[in-house]
PDB file of C-alpha atoms in Angstrom:
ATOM      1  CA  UNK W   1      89.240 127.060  87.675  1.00  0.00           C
ATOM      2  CA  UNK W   2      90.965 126.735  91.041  1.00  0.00           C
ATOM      3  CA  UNK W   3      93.715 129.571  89.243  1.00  0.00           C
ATOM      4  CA  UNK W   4      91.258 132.045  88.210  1.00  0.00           C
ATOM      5  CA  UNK W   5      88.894 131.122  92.214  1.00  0.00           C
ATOM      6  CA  UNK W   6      92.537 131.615  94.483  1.00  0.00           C
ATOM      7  CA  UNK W   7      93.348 134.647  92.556  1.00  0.00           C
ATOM      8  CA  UNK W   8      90.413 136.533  92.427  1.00  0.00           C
ATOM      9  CA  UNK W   9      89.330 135.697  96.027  1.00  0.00           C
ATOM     10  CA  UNK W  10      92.168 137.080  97.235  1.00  0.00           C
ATOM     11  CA  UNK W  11      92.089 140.679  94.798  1.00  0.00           C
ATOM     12  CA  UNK W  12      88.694 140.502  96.481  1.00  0.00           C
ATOM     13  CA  UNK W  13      89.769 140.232  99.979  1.00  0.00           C
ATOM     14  CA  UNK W  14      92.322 142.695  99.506  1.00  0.00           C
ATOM     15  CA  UNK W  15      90.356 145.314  97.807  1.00  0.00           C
ATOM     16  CA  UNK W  16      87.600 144.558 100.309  1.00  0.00           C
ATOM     17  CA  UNK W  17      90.346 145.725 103.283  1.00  0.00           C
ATOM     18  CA  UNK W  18      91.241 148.962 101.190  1.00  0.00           C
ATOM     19  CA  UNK W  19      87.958 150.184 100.127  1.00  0.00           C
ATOM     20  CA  UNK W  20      85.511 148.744 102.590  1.00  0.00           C
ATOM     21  CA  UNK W  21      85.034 149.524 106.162  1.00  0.00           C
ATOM     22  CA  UNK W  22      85.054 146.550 108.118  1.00  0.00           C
ATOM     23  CA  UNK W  23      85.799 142.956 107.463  1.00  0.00           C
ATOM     24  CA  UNK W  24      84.542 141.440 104.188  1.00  0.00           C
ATOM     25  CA  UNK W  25      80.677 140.266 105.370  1.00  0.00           C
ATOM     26  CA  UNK W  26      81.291 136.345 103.971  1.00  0.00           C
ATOM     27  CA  UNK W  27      83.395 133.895 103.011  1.00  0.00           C
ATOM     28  CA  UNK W  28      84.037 132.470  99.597  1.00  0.00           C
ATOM     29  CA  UNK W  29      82.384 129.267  98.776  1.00  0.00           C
ATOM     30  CA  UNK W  30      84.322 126.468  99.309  1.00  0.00           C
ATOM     31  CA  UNK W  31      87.476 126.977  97.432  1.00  0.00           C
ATOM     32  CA  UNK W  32      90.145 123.763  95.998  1.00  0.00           C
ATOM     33  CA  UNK W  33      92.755 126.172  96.563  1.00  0.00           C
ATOM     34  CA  UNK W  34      95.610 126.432  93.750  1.00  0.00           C
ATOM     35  CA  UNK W  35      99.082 127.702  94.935  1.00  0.00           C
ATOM     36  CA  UNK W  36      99.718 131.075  93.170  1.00  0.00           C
ATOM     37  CA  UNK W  37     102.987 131.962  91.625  1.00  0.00           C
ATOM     38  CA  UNK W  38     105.298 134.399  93.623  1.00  0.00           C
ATOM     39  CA  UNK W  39     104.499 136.926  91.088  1.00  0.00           C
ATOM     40  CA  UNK W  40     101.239 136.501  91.024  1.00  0.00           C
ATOM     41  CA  UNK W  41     100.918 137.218  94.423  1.00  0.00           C
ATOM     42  CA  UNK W  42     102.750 140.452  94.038  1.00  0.00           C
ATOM     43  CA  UNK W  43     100.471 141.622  91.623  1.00  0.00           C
ATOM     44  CA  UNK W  44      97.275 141.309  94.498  1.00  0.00           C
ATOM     45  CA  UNK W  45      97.572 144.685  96.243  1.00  0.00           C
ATOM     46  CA  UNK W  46      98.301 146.228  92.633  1.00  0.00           C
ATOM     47  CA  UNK W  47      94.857 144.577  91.007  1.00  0.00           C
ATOM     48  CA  UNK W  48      93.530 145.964  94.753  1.00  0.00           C
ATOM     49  CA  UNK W  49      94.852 148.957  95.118  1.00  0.00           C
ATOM     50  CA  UNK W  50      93.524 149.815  91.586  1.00  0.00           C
ATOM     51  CA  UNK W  51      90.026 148.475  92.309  1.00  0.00           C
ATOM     52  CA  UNK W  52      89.862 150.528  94.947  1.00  0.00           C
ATOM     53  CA  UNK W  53      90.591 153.645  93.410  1.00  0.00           C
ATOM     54  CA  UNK W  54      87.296 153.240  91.149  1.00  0.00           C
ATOM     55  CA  UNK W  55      83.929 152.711  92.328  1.00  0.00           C
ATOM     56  CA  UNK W  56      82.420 149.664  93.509  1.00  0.00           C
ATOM     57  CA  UNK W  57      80.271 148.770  90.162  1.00  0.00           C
ATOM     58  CA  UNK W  58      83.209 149.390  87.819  1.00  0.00           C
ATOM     59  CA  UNK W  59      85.334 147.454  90.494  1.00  0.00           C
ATOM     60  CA  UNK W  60      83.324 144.447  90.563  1.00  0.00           C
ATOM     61  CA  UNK W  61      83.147 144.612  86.727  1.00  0.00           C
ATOM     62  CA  UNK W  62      86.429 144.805  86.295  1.00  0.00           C
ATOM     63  CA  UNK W  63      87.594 141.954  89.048  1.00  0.00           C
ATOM     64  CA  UNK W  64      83.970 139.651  87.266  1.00  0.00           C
ATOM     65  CA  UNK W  65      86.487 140.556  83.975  1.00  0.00           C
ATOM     66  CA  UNK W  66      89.329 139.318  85.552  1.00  0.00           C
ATOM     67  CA  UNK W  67      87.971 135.997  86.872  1.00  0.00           C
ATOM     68  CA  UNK W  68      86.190 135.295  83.682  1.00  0.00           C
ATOM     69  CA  UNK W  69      89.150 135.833  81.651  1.00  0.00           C
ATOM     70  CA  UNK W  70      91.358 133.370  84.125  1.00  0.00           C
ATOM     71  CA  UNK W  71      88.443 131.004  83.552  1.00  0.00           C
ATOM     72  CA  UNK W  72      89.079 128.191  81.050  1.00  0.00           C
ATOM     73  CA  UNK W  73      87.257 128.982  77.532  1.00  0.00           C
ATOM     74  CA  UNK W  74      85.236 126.007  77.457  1.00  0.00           C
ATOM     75  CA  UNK W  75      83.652 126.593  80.822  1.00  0.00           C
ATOM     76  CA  UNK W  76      82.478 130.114  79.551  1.00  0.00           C
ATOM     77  CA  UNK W  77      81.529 128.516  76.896  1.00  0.00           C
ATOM     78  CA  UNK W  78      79.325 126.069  77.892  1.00  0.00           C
ATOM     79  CA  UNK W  79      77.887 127.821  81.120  1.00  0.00           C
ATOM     80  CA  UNK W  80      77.573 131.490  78.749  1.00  0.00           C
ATOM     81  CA  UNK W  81      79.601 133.314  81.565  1.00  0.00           C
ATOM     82  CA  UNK W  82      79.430 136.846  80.335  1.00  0.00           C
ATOM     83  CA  UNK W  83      79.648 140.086  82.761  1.00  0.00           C
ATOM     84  CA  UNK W  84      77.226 143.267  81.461  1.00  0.00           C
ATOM     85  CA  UNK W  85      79.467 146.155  81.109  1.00  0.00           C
ATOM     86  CA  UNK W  86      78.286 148.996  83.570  1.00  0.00           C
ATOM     87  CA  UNK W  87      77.912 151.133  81.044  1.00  0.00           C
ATOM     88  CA  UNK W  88      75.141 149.034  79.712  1.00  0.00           C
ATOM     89  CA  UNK W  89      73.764 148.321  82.869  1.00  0.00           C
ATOM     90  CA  UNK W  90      73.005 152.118  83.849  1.00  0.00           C
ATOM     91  CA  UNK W  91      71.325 152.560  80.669  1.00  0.00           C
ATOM     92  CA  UNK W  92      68.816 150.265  81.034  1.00  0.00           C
ATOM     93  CA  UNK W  93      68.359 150.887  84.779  1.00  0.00           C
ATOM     94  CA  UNK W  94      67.540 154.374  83.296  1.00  0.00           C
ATOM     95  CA  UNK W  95      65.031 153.383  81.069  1.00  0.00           C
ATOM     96  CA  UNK W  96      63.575 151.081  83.778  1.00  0.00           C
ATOM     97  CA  UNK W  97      63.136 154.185  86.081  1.00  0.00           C
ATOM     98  CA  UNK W  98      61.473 156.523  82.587  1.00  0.00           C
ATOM     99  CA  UNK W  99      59.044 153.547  82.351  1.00  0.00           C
ATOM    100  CA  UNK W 100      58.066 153.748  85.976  1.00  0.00           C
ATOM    101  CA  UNK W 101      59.946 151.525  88.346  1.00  0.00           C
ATOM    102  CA  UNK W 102      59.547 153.036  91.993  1.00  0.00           C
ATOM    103  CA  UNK W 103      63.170 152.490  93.462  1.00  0.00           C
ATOM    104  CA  UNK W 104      61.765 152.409  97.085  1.00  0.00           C
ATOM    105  CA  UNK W 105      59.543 149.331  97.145  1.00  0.00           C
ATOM    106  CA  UNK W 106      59.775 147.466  93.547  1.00  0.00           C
ATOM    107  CA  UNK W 107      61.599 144.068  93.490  1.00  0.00           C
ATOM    108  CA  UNK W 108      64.745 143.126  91.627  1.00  0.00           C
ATOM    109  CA  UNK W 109      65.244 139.540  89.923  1.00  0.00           C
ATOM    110  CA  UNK W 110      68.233 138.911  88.854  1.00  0.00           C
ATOM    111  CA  UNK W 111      68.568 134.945  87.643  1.00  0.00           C
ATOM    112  CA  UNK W 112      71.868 135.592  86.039  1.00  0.00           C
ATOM    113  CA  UNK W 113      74.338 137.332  88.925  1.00  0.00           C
ATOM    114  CA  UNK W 114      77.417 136.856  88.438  1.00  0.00           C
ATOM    115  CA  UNK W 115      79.553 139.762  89.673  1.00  0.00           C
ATOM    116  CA  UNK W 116      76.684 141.549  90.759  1.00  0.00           C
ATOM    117  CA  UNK W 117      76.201 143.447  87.490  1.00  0.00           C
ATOM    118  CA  UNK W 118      72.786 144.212  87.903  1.00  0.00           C
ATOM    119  CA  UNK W 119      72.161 143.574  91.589  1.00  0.00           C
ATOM    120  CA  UNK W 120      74.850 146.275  92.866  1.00  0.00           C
ATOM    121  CA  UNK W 121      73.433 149.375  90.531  1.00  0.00           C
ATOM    122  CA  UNK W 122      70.389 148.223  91.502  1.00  0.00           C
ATOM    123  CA  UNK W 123      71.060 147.975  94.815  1.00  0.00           C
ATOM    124  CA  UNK W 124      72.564 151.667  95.044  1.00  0.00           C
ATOM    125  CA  UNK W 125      69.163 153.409  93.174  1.00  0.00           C
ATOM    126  CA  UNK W 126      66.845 150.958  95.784  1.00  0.00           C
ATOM    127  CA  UNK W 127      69.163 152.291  98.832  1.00  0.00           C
ATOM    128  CA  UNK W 128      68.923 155.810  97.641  1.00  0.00           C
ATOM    129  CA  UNK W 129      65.344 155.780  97.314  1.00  0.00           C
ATOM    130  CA  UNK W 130      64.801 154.613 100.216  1.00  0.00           C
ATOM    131  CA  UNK W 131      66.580 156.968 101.954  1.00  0.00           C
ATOM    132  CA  UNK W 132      64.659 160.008 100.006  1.00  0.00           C
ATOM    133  CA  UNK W 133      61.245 158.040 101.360  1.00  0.00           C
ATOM    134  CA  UNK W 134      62.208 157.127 104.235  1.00  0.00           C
ATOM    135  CA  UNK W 135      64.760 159.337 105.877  1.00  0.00           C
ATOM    136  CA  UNK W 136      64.326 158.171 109.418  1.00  0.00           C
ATOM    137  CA  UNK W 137      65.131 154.809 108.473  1.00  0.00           C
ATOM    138  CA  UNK W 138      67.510 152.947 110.427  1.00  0.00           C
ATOM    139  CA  UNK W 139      70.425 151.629 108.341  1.00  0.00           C
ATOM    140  CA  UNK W 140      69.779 148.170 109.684  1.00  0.00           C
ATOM    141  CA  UNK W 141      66.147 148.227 108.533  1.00  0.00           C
ATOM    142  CA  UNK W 142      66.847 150.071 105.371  1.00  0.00           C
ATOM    143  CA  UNK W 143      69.582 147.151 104.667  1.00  0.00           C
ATOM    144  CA  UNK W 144      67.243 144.585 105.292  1.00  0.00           C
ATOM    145  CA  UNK W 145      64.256 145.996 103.568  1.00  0.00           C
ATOM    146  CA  UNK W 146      66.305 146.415 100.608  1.00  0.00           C
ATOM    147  CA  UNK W 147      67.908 142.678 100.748  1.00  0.00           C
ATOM    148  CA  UNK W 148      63.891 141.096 101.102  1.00  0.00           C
ATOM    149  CA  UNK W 149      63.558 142.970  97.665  1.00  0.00           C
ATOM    150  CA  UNK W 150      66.931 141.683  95.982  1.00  0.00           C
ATOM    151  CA  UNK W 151      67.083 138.435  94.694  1.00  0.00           C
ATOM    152  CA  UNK W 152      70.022 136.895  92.297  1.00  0.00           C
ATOM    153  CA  UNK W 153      70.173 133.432  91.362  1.00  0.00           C
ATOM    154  CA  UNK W 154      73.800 131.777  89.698  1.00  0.00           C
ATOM    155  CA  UNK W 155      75.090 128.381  89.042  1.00  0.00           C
ATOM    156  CA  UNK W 156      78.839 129.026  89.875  1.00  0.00           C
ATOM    157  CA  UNK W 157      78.948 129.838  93.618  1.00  0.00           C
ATOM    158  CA  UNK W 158      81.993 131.790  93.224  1.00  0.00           C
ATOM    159  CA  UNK W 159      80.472 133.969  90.830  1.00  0.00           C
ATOM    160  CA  UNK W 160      77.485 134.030  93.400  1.00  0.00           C
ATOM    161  CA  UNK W 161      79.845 135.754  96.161  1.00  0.00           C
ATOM    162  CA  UNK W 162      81.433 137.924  94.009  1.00  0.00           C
ATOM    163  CA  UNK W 163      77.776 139.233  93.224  1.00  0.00           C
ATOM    164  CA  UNK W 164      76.858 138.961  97.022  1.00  0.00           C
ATOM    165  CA  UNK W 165      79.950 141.276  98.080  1.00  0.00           C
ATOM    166  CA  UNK W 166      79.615 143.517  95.051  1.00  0.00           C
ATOM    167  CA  UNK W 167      76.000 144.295  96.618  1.00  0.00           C
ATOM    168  CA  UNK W 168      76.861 144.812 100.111  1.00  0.00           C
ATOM    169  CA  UNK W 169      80.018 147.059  98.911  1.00  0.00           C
ATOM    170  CA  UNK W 170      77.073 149.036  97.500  1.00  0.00           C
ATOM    171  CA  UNK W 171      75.057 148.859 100.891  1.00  0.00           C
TER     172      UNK W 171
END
């Protein structure tokens, strides 16, 4: 666990640094820190680098692959740690907005987050809905209108930031 937490907290932060403007908006949850191997740590700006050059819901797909493939099989096991595809995520998004869903003021439950899978894409249709309603919006109160409509729920925190920073990459 502490393997799969060091080494995909720091992809994050790195990836965060090349894609993102600004600093990373929070800090991992407390962390029992594992010493990587030398070559692990060489392969962080490569894992980065190549997260970067995709866009943020693949990226946080792909690093929510990463960690749950460092993570040890009975844990995933037992806790059903699974990341949707985004792929599979956009489709039913899609048939959420055929059936009706008004991007600019519904509300988003998400009691499974992990990696943001559903709370990023749906984050990105919410922000660009607002913006086509709203258009003198500031970003501050378009962020935080969005965010009071947003809600995820997980029982591994560190799953629960990756989700958290996979939404505000989005926003």
């Amino acid at each position: 666990m502490a393997l799969a937490r060091t080494l995909c907290a720091a992809v994050l932060r790195a990836y965060w640094d090349r894609a993102q403007p600004g600093p990373l908006p929070q800090s991992p949850p407390r962390l029992t820190a594992a010493e990587l191997p030398h070559t692990v740590v060489d392969l962080v700006p490569e894992l980065a680098g190549a997260l970067a050059r995709i866009g943020p819901d693949r990226a946080f797909y792909e690093l929510g692959r990463l960690y749950t493939g460092l993570l040890p099989a009975s844990f995933r096991s037992r806790y059903g740690v699974y990341y949707t595809p985004p792929e599979l995520t956009e489709r039913l998004l899609d048939q959420a907005t055929l059936a009706g869903v008004d991007w600019a003021i519904c509300r988003v439950l998400d009691p499974a987050c992990g990696g943001g899978a559903f709370l990023a894409p749906s984050a990105r249709r919410m922000l660009a809905a607002v913006r086509q309603s709203y258009p003198e919006l500031a970003p501050t109160l378009t962020r935080a209108q969005i965010s009071a409509r947003l809600q995820g729920y997980e029982i591994d925190p560190f799953a629960a930031w990756i989700s958290r920073a996979a939404v505000d990459a989005v926003l």
